[in-house]
Coordinates of N, CA and C in Angstrom, one line a residue:
X1 N 6.7 20.5 -14.2 CA 6.6 21.6 -15.2 C 7.3 22.8 -14.5
X2 N 8.1 23.5 -15.3 CA 8.8 24.7 -14.7 C 7.8 25.8 -14.7
X3 N 7.9 26.5 -13.5 CA 7.1 27.7 -13.3 C 8.0 28.9 -13.2
X4 N 7.5 30.0 -13.7 CA 8.3 31.3 -13.7 C 7.4 32.4 -13.3
X5 N 7.8 33.2 -12.4 CA 7.1 34.4 -11.9 C 7.9 35.6 -12.2
X6 N 7.2 36.6 -12.7 CA 8.0 37.8 -13.1 C 7.4 39.0 -12.4
X7 N 8.3 39.8 -11.8 CA 7.9 41.1 -11.2 C 7.8 42.2 -12.2
X8 N 6.7 42.9 -12.2 CA 6.5 44.0 -13.2 C 7.4 45.2 -12.9
X9 N 8.1 45.7 -13.8 CA 9.0 46.8 -13.6 C 8.1 48.1 -13.4
X10 N 8.7 49.1 -12.9 CA 8.0 50.4 -12.6 C 7.3 50.9 -13.8
X11 N 8.0 51.0 -14.9 CA 7.5 51.7 -16.1 C 6.3 50.9 -16.6
X12 N 6.4 49.6 -16.6 CA 5.3 48.8 -17.1 C 4.1 48.9 -16.2
X13 N 4.3 49.0 -14.9 CA 3.2 49.1 -13.9 C 2.5 50.5 -14.1
X14 N 3.3 51.5 -14.4 CA 2.7 52.8 -14.6 C 1.8 52.9 -15.9
X15 N 2.3 52.2 -16.9 CA 1.5 52.1 -18.1 C 0.2 51.4 -17.9
X16 N 0.3 50.3 -17.2 CA -0.9 49.5 -16.9 C -1.9 50.3 -16.1
X17 N -1.4 51.2 -15.3 CA -2.3 52.0 -14.4 C -2.8 53.2 -15.1
X18 N -2.3 53.5 -16.3 CA -2.8 54.6 -17.1 C -2.1 55.9 -16.7
X19 N -0.9 55.8 -16.0 CA -0.1 56.9 -15.6 C 0.9 57.3 -16.6
X20 N 1.0 58.6 -16.9 CA 1.9 59.0 -18.0 C 3.2 59.6 -17.4
X21 N 3.3 59.7 -16.1 CA 4.6 60.2 -15.5 C 5.7 59.3 -15.9
X22 N 6.9 59.8 -16.3 CA 8.0 59.0 -16.7 C 8.9 58.7 -15.5
X23 N 9.2 57.4 -15.3 CA 10.2 57.0 -14.3 C 11.1 56.0 -14.9
X24 N 12.2 55.8 -14.2 CA 13.2 54.8 -14.7 C 12.7 53.4 -14.7
X25 N 13.0 52.7 -15.8 CA 12.5 51.3 -15.9 C 13.3 50.4 -15.0
X26 N 12.7 49.5 -14.3 CA 13.3 48.5 -13.4 C 13.3 47.1 -14.1
X27 N 14.4 46.4 -14.1 CA 14.4 45.1 -14.8 C 13.5 44.2 -14.0
X28 N 12.7 43.4 -14.6 CA 11.9 42.4 -13.9 C 12.7 41.3 -13.3
X29 N 12.2 40.7 -12.2 CA 12.9 39.6 -11.6 C 12.1 38.3 -11.8
X30 N 12.8 37.3 -12.2 CA 12.1 36.0 -12.5 C 12.4 35.1 -11.3
X31 N 11.3 34.4 -10.8 CA 11.4 33.4 -9.8 C 11.1 32.1 -10.4
X32 N 12.0 31.2 -10.5 CA 11.8 29.9 -11.1 C 11.6 28.8 -10.1
X33 N 11.1 27.7 -10.6 CA 10.9 26.5 -9.8 C 12.1 25.5 -10.0
X34 N 12.7 25.1 -8.9 CA 13.8 24.2 -9.0 C 13.5 22.9 -8.2
X35 N 13.6 21.8 -8.9 CA 13.4 20.5 -8.2 C 14.7 20.1 -7.5
X36 N 14.7 20.2 -6.2 CA 15.9 19.9 -5.4 C 16.1 18.4 -5.1
X37 N 15.0 17.7 -4.9 CA 15.0 16.3 -4.6 C 13.7 15.6 -4.9
X38 N 13.8 14.4 -5.5 CA 12.6 13.7 -5.9 C 12.9 12.2 -5.8
X39 N 12.2 11.6 -4.9 CA 12.5 10.1 -4.7 C 11.3 9.5 -4.1
X40 N 11.1 8.2 -4.4 CA 10.0 7.4 -3.8 C 10.4 6.0 -3.8
X41 N 11.5 5.7 -3.0 CA 12.0 4.4 -2.9 C 12.0 4.1 -1.4
X42 N 10.8 3.7 -0.9 CA 10.7 3.6 0.6 C 10.3 4.9 1.1
X43 N 11.3 5.7 1.5 CA 11.1 7.1 1.9 C 10.6 7.9 0.7
X44 N 9.9 9.0 1.0 CA 9.4 9.9 0.0 C 9.9 11.3 0.1
X45 N 10.5 11.8 -1.0 CA 11.0 13.1 -1.1 C 10.4 13.8 -2.3
X46 N 9.9 15.0 -2.1 CA 9.4 15.8 -3.2 C 9.6 17.3 -2.8
X47 N 10.8 17.7 -3.1 CA 11.3 19.0 -2.6 C 11.5 20.0 -3.8
X48 N 10.7 21.0 -3.9 CA 10.8 22.0 -4.9 C 11.0 23.4 -4.2
X49 N 12.0 24.1 -4.7 CA 12.3 25.4 -4.1 C 12.3 26.5 -5.1
X50 N 12.3 27.8 -4.7 CA 12.3 28.9 -5.6 C 13.8 29.3 -5.9
X51 N 14.0 29.8 -7.1 CA 15.3 30.4 -7.5 C 15.0 31.7 -8.2
X52 N 15.6 32.8 -7.6 CA 15.4 34.2 -8.2 C 16.6 34.7 -8.9
X53 N 16.4 35.2 -10.1 CA 17.6 35.7 -10.9 C 18.2 36.8 -10.1
X54 N 19.6 36.7 -9.9 CA 20.4 37.7 -9.3 C 20.3 37.9 -7.8
X55 N 19.5 37.0 -7.1 CA 19.4 37.2 -5.7 C 20.1 36.0 -5.0
X56 N 21.4 36.1 -4.9 CA 22.2 35.0 -4.4 C 21.8 34.6 -2.9
X57 N 21.6 35.6 -2.1 CA 21.3 35.3 -0.7 C 19.9 34.6 -0.6
X58 N 19.0 35.1 -1.3 CA 17.7 34.4 -1.4 C 17.8 33.0 -1.8
X59 N 18.6 32.7 -2.9 CA 18.7 31.4 -3.4 C 19.4 30.5 -2.4
X60 N 20.5 31.0 -1.7 CA 21.2 30.2 -0.7 C 20.2 29.9 0.4
X61 N 19.4 30.8 0.8 CA 18.4 30.6 1.9 C 17.4 29.4 1.5
X62 N 16.9 29.5 0.2 CA 16.0 28.5 -0.2 C 16.7 27.1 -0.3
X63 N 17.9 27.0 -0.8 CA 18.6 25.8 -0.9 C 18.8 25.2 0.5
X64 N 19.2 26.1 1.4 CA 19.4 25.6 2.8 C 18.2 25.0 3.4
X65 N 17.0 25.6 3.2 CA 15.8 25.0 3.7 C 15.5 23.7 3.1
X66 N 15.7 23.6 1.8 CA 15.4 22.3 1.1 C 16.4 21.2 1.5
X67 N 17.7 21.5 1.7 CA 18.7 20.6 2.1 C 18.4 20.1 3.5
X68 N 18.0 21.0 4.4 CA 17.7 20.6 5.8 C 16.5 19.6 5.8
X69 N 15.5 19.9 5.0 CA 14.4 18.9 5.0 C 14.8 17.6 4.5
X70 N 15.6 17.6 3.4 CA 16.1 16.3 2.8 C 16.9 15.5 3.8
X71 N 17.8 16.2 4.5 CA 18.7 15.6 5.5 C 17.8 15.0 6.7
X72 N 16.8 15.7 7.1 CA 16.0 15.2 8.2 C 15.2 14.0 7.8
X73 N 14.8 13.9 6.5 CA 14.1 12.7 6.0 C 15.0 11.5 6.0
X74 N 16.2 11.8 5.3 CA 17.1 10.7 5.2 C 17.7 10.2 6.5
X75 N 18.0 11.1 7.4 CA 18.5 10.7 8.7 C 17.5 9.9 9.5
X76 N 16.2 10.3 9.4 CA 15.2 9.6 10.1 C 15.0 8.2 9.6
X77 N 15.0 8.1 8.2 CA 14.8 6.8 7.6 C 15.9 5.9 8.0
X78 N 17.2 6.4 8.0 CA 18.3 5.5 8.3 C 18.2 5.1 9.8
X79 N 17.9 6.0 10.7 CA 17.8 5.7 12.1 C 16.7 4.7 12.4
X80 N 15.6 4.8 11.7 CA 14.5 3.9 12.0 C 14.8 2.5 11.5
X81 N 15.3 2.4 10.3 CA 15.6 1.1 9.7 C 16.7 0.4 10.5
X82 N 17.6 1.1 11.2 CA 18.6 0.5 12.0 C 18.0 -0.1 13.3
X83 N 16.9 0.5 13.8 CA 16.3 0.1 15.0 C 15.1 -0.8 14.9
X84 N 14.6 -0.8 13.7 CA 13.3 -1.6 13.5 C 13.6 -2.8 12.6
X85 N 13.0 -3.9 13.0 CA 13.1 -5.1 12.2 C 12.2 -5.2 11.0
X86 N 11.0 -4.5 11.1 CA 10.1 -4.7 10.1 C 10.2 -3.6 9.0
X87 N 10.7 -2.4 9.3 CA 10.9 -1.3 8.3 C 9.5 -0.9 7.7
X88 N 8.5 -1.0 8.5 CA 7.1 -0.8 8.0 C 6.8 0.7 7.8
X89 N 7.5 1.6 8.5 CA 7.2 3.0 8.4 C 8.4 3.7 7.7
X90 N 8.0 4.7 6.9 CA 9.1 5.4 6.1 C 8.9 6.9 6.3
X91 N 10.0 7.6 6.2 CA 10.0 9.0 6.3 C 9.5 9.7 5.1
X92 N 9.0 10.9 5.2 CA 8.3 11.6 4.2 C 8.6 13.1 4.3
X93 N 9.0 13.7 3.1 CA 9.3 15.1 3.1 C 8.8 15.8 1.9
X94 N 8.0 16.8 2.0 CA 7.5 17.6 0.9 C 7.8 19.1 1.1
X95 N 8.1 19.8 0.0 CA 8.3 21.2 0.0 C 7.9 21.8 -1.3
X96 N 7.2 22.9 -1.2 CA 6.8 23.7 -2.4 C 6.7 25.1 -2.0
X97 N 6.4 26.0 -3.0 CA 6.4 27.4 -2.6 C 5.3 28.1 -3.5
X98 N 5.0 29.3 -3.0 CA 4.1 30.2 -3.8 C 4.6 31.6 -3.7
X99 N 4.6 32.3 -4.8 CA 5.0 33.7 -4.8 C 3.8 34.5 -4.4
X100 N 3.9 35.2 -3.2 CA 2.8 35.9 -2.6 C 2.8 37.4 -3.0
X101 N 3.9 38.0 -3.2 CA 4.0 39.5 -3.5 C 5.3 39.7 -4.3
X102 N 5.2 40.4 -5.4 CA 6.4 40.6 -6.2 C 6.2 41.9 -7.0
X103 N 7.0 42.9 -6.7 CA 7.0 44.2 -7.5 C 8.4 44.5 -7.8
X104 N 8.6 45.8 -8.2 CA 10.0 46.2 -8.6 C 11.0 46.3 -7.5
X105 N 10.6 46.2 -6.2 CA 11.5 46.4 -5.1 C 11.4 45.3 -4.0
X106 N 10.3 44.5 -4.0 CA 10.1 43.6 -2.9 C 9.6 42.3 -3.4
X107 N 10.2 41.2 -2.9 CA 9.7 39.8 -3.2 C 9.3 39.2 -1.9
X108 N 8.1 38.5 -1.9 CA 7.7 37.8 -0.7 C 7.2 36.4 -1.2
X109 N 7.9 35.4 -0.8 CA 7.7 34.0 -1.2 C 7.4 33.1 0.0
X110 N 6.4 32.3 0.0 CA 6.1 31.4 1.1 C 6.4 30.0 0.7
X111 N 7.3 29.4 1.5 CA 7.7 28.0 1.4 C 6.8 27.2 2.3
X112 N 6.2 26.2 1.8 CA 5.4 25.3 2.6 C 6.0 23.9 2.6
X113 N 6.2 23.3 3.8 CA 6.8 22.1 3.9 C 6.1 21.1 4.9
X114 N 6.4 19.8 4.7 CA 5.8 18.8 5.6 C 6.9 17.8 5.8
X115 N 7.1 17.4 7.1 CA 8.1 16.4 7.5 C 7.5 15.4 8.3
X116 N 7.6 14.1 7.9 CA 7.2 13.0 8.8 C 8.5 12.2 9.0
X117 N 8.9 12.1 10.2 CA 10.0 11.3 10.6 C 9.6 9.8 10.9
X118 N 10.2 8.9 10.3 CA 9.8 7.5 10.4 C 9.7 7.1 11.8
X119 N 8.6 6.4 12.2 CA 8.4 5.9 13.5 C 7.7 6.9 14.4
X120 N 7.5 8.1 14.0 CA 6.8 9.1 14.9 C 5.3 9.0 14.7
X121 N 4.6 9.5 15.7 CA 3.2 9.4 15.7 C 2.5 10.3 14.7
X122 N 3.2 11.5 14.5 CA 2.6 12.5 13.6 C 3.7 13.2 12.8
X123 N 3.3 13.8 11.7 CA 4.2 14.6 10.9 C 4.1 16.1 11.4
X124 N 4.9 17.0 10.8 CA 4.9 18.4 11.1 C 4.8 19.2 9.9
X125 N 3.9 20.2 9.8 CA 3.8 21.1 8.7 C 4.4 22.4 9.2
X126 N 5.2 23.1 8.3 CA 5.7 24.4 8.7 C 5.8 25.3 7.5
X127 N 5.8 26.6 7.8 CA 5.8 27.6 6.8 C 7.1 28.5 7.0
X128 N 7.8 28.8 5.9 CA 9.0 29.6 5.9 C 8.9 30.7 4.9
X129 N 8.6 31.9 5.3 CA 8.5 33.0 4.3 C 9.9 33.5 4.0
X130 N 10.1 33.9 2.7 CA 11.3 34.5 2.2 C 11.0 35.9 1.7
X131 N 11.4 36.9 2.5 CA 11.1 38.3 2.1 C 12.4 39.0 1.8
X132 N 12.5 39.6 0.6 CA 13.7 40.1 0.1 C 13.6 41.5 -0.6
X133 N 14.5 42.3 -0.3 CA 14.6 43.6 -1.0 C 15.3 43.4 -2.3
X134 N 14.7 43.6 -3.4 CA 15.3 43.4 -4.7 C 16.3 44.4 -5.1
X135 N 16.3 45.6 -4.4 CA 17.3 46.6 -4.7 C 18.6 46.3 -4.1
X136 N 18.6 45.7 -2.9 CA 19.9 45.4 -2.2 C 20.2 43.9 -2.1
X137 N 19.2 43.0 -2.4 CA 19.4 41.6 -2.3 C 19.4 41.1 -0.9
X138 N 19.0 42.0 0.1 CA 19.1 41.6 1.5 C 17.7 41.1 2.0
X139 N 17.7 40.2 3.0 CA 16.5 39.7 3.6 C 15.8 40.9 4.3
X140 N 14.4 40.9 4.3 CA 13.6 41.9 5.0 C 13.1 41.3 6.2
X141 N 13.5 41.9 7.4 CA 12.9 41.6 8.7 C 11.6 42.4 8.9
X142 N 10.8 41.9 9.8 CA 9.6 42.6 10.1 C 9.8 44.1 10.5
X143 N 10.8 44.4 11.2 CA 11.2 45.8 11.6 C 11.5 46.6 10.5
X144 N 12.0 46.0 9.4 CA 12.4 46.8 8.2 C 11.2 47.4 7.5
X145 N 10.0 47.0 7.7 CA 8.9 47.5 7.0 C 8.4 48.8 7.6
X146 N 8.8 49.1 8.9 CA 8.2 50.3 9.6 C 9.2 51.3 10.0
X147 N 8.8 52.5 10.1 CA 9.5 53.6 10.7 C 9.3 53.5 12.2
X148 N 10.3 53.7 13.0 CA 10.1 53.7 14.5 C 10.1 52.3 15.0
X149 N 9.9 52.1 16.3 CA 10.0 50.8 17.0 C 8.7 50.4 17.7
X150 N 7.6 51.0 17.3 CA 6.3 50.7 17.9 C 5.6 49.5 17.1
X151 N 6.2 48.9 16.1 CA 5.5 48.0 15.3 C 5.1 46.8 16.0
X152 N 5.8 46.3 17.0 CA 5.4 45.1 17.8 C 4.1 45.4 18.5
X153 N 4.0 46.5 19.2 CA 2.8 46.8 19.9 C 1.6 47.0 19.0
X154 N 1.9 47.8 17.9 CA 0.8 48.1 16.9 C 0.3 46.8 16.3
X155 N 1.2 45.9 15.8 CA 0.8 44.7 15.2 C 0.1 43.7 16.1
X156 N 0.6 43.7 17.4 CA 0.0 42.8 18.4 C -1.5 43.2 18.6
X157 N -1.8 44.5 18.7 CA -3.1 44.9 18.9 C -4.0 44.5 17.7
X158 N -3.5 44.7 16.5 CA -4.3 44.3 15.4 C -4.5 42.8 15.3
X159 N -3.4 42.1 15.7 CA -3.6 40.6 15.6 C -4.6 40.1 16.7
X160 N -4.6 40.8 17.8 CA -5.6 40.4 18.8 C -7.0 40.6 18.3
X161 N -7.3 41.7 17.6 CA -8.6 41.9 17.1 C -9.0 40.8 16.1
X162 N -8.0 40.5 15.2 CA -8.3 39.4 14.2 C -8.5 38.1 14.8
X163 N -7.7 37.8 15.8 CA -7.9 36.5 16.5 C -9.2 36.4 17.2
X164 N -9.7 37.5 17.8 CA -10.9 37.5 18.6 C -12.1 37.2 17.6
X165 N -12.0 37.6 16.4 CA -13.1 37.4 15.4 C -12.9 36.2 14.5
X166 N -12.0 35.3 14.8 CA -11.7 34.2 13.9 C -11.8 32.9 14.7
X167 N -11.8 31.8 14.0 CA -11.8 30.5 14.7 C -10.5 30.2 15.4
X168 N -9.5 30.9 15.2 CA -8.2 30.7 15.9 C -8.4 30.9 17.4
X169 N -9.3 31.8 17.8 CA -9.6 32.0 19.2 C -9.9 30.8 19.9
X170 N -10.7 29.9 19.3 CA -11.1 28.6 20.0 C -10.0 27.6 20.1
X171 N -8.9 27.9 19.3 CA -7.8 26.9 19.3 C -6.6 27.3 20.1
X172 N -6.6 28.5 20.7 CA -5.5 29.0 21.4 C -5.2 28.1 22.6
X173 N -3.9 27.9 22.9 CA -3.5 27.1 24.1 C -3.3 28.0 25.3
X174 N -3.2 29.3 25.1 CA -3.2 30.3 26.1 C -3.6 31.7 25.5
X175 N -4.0 32.6 26.3 CA -4.4 33.9 25.8 C -3.3 34.6 25.0
X176 N -3.6 35.1 23.8 CA -2.6 35.8 23.0 C -2.3 37.1 23.5
X177 N -1.0 37.5 23.7 CA -0.6 38.8 24.2 C 0.1 39.6 23.2
X178 N 1.2 39.1 22.6 CA 1.9 39.9 21.6 C 2.7 39.0 20.6
X179 N 3.0 39.6 19.5 CA 3.9 38.9 18.5 C 5.4 39.0 19.0
X180 N 6.2 38.3 18.4 CA 7.7 38.4 18.6 C 8.2 39.5 17.7
X181 N 9.4 40.1 18.1 CA 10.0 41.1 17.3 C 10.3 40.6 15.9
X182 N 10.7 39.4 15.9 CA 11.1 38.8 14.6 C 10.0 37.8 14.1
X183 N 8.8 38.1 14.4 CA 7.7 37.2 14.0 C 7.7 36.9 12.5
X184 N 7.5 35.7 12.1 CA 7.5 35.4 10.7 C 6.3 36.1 10.0
X185 N 6.5 36.4 8.7 CA 5.5 37.1 8.0 C 5.7 37.0 6.5
X186 N 4.7 37.2 5.8 CA 4.8 37.4 4.3 C 3.8 38.5 3.9
X187 N 4.0 38.9 2.7 CA 3.2 40.0 2.1 C 2.3 39.5 1.0
X188 N 1.1 40.1 1.0 CA 0.2 39.9 -0.2 C -0.3 41.3 -0.5
X189 N -0.8 41.6 -1.7 CA -1.1 42.9 -2.1 C -1.9 43.8 -1.1
X190 N -2.8 43.3 -0.4 CA -3.6 44.1 0.5 C -3.5 43.7 2.0
X191 N -2.6 42.8 2.3 CA -2.5 42.3 3.7 C -1.1 41.9 4.0
X192 N -0.7 42.2 5.3 CA 0.5 41.6 5.8 C 0.1 40.4 6.6
X193 N 0.7 39.3 6.4 CA 0.2 38.0 7.0 C 1.3 37.6 8.0
X194 N 0.8 37.5 9.3 CA 1.7 37.0 10.4 C 1.6 35.5 10.4
X195 N 2.8 34.9 10.5 CA 2.8 33.4 10.5 C 3.2 32.9 11.9
X196 N 2.5 32.0 12.5 CA 2.8 31.4 13.7 C 3.0 29.9 13.5
X197 N 4.1 29.4 14.0 CA 4.5 28.0 13.8 C 3.5 27.1 14.5
X198 N 3.5 25.8 14.1 CA 2.7 24.8 14.7 C 3.1 24.8 16.2
X199 N 2.2 24.7 17.1 CA 2.3 24.7 18.6 C 2.6 26.1 19.1
X200 N 2.9 27.1 18.3 CA 3.3 28.4 18.8 C 2.2 29.1 19.6
X201 N 1.0 29.1 19.1 CA -0.2 29.8 19.8 C -1.4 28.8 19.9
X202 N -1.4 27.8 19.1 CA -2.5 26.8 19.1 C -2.0 25.4 19.3
X203 N -2.9 24.5 19.5 CA -2.5 23.1 19.7 C -1.9 22.6 18.3
X204 N -1.0 21.6 18.5 CA -0.3 21.1 17.3 C -1.2 20.6 16.2
X205 N -2.4 20.0 16.6 CA -3.3 19.5 15.5 C -3.8 20.6 14.6
X206 N -3.8 21.8 15.1 CA -4.3 22.9 14.3 C -3.3 23.4 13.2
X207 N -2.1 22.9 13.4 CA -1.0 23.3 12.4 C -0.6 24.8 12.5
X208 N 0.2 25.3 11.6 CA 0.6 26.7 11.6 C -0.6 27.6 11.4
X209 N -0.5 28.8 11.9 CA -1.6 29.8 11.8 C -1.1 31.0 11.0
X210 N -2.1 31.6 10.3 CA -1.8 32.8 9.5 C -2.9 33.8 10.0
X211 N -2.4 35.0 10.4 CA -3.2 36.1 10.8 C -3.1 37.2 9.8
X212 N -4.1 37.6 9.1 CA -4.1 38.6 8.1 C -4.3 40.0 8.8
X213 N -3.4 41.0 8.5 CA -3.6 42.3 8.9 C -3.7 43.2 7.7
X214 N -4.8 44.0 7.7 CA -5.1 44.8 6.5 C -4.0 45.9 6.3
X215 N -3.5 46.0 5.1 CA -2.4 47.0 4.8 C -2.9 48.4 5.2
X216 N -4.2 48.6 5.0 CA -4.7 50.0 5.3 C -4.7 50.3 6.8
X217 N -4.5 49.3 7.7 CA -4.5 49.5 9.1 C -3.0 49.7 9.6
X218 N -2.1 49.5 8.8 CA -0.7 49.5 9.2 C -0.2 51.0 9.2
X219 N 0.6 51.3 10.3 CA 1.1 52.6 10.5 C 2.6 52.7 10.2
X220 N 3.0 53.9 9.7 CA 4.4 54.1 9.5 C 5.2 53.2 8.6
X221 N 4.5 52.8 7.5 CA 5.1 51.9 6.6 C 6.2 52.5 5.8
X222 N 7.3 51.8 5.5 CA 8.3 52.3 4.6 C 7.9 51.9 3.2
X223 N 8.7 52.4 2.2 CA 8.3 52.2 0.8 C 8.5 50.7 0.4
X224 N 9.1 49.8 1.2 CA 9.2 48.4 0.8 C 7.8 47.8 0.6
X225 N 6.8 48.4 1.3 CA 5.5 47.8 1.2 C 4.5 49.0 1.2
X226 N 4.8 50.1 0.6 CA 3.9 51.2 0.7 C 3.4 51.6 -0.7

């Protein structure tokens, strides 16, 4: 079933909030569901990606992620069948997405994927956020959200506090020190969510980790998320 997500324009948002100040209306952005690959003939493919109206770079990024997963599954299947006489194990790839934050200027979409390569002991789950500025069509990096260059230190301290009070602390493979300059993230209305890949800070069995940082604790935010 096709899904469609619409960003509310500025004027509509003001009306809903009961504000009478007049501002220019912004055209809503629709994010649709596109089935990129679907197959269950030995190997399993179920790849669904987002497509945003008028955001060419966003769409190219999403297609690239989907195609990379599909290629990994097919290549794994082919290699395993060439080396194995029984062909008992098959490759498996799943991808879907969720719109996490969408307003008149910012879109944050989280792609969730799973890859099992035929013959391997375990599969791998990974998260790929797509954060885009709807006004320019450009990808948003973590640094783009903040004024100044102290965001790594500030976010690292906030992440430490969150980790210390969560079950993630017991799963760390080494003491947490700081985030990367280009740490993966996505946005939700009241929190910035830092994303850590499988094995990045915890054992692989724990999968990817998400650390929520309250928006109210963030310093020097730009209007992309203000």
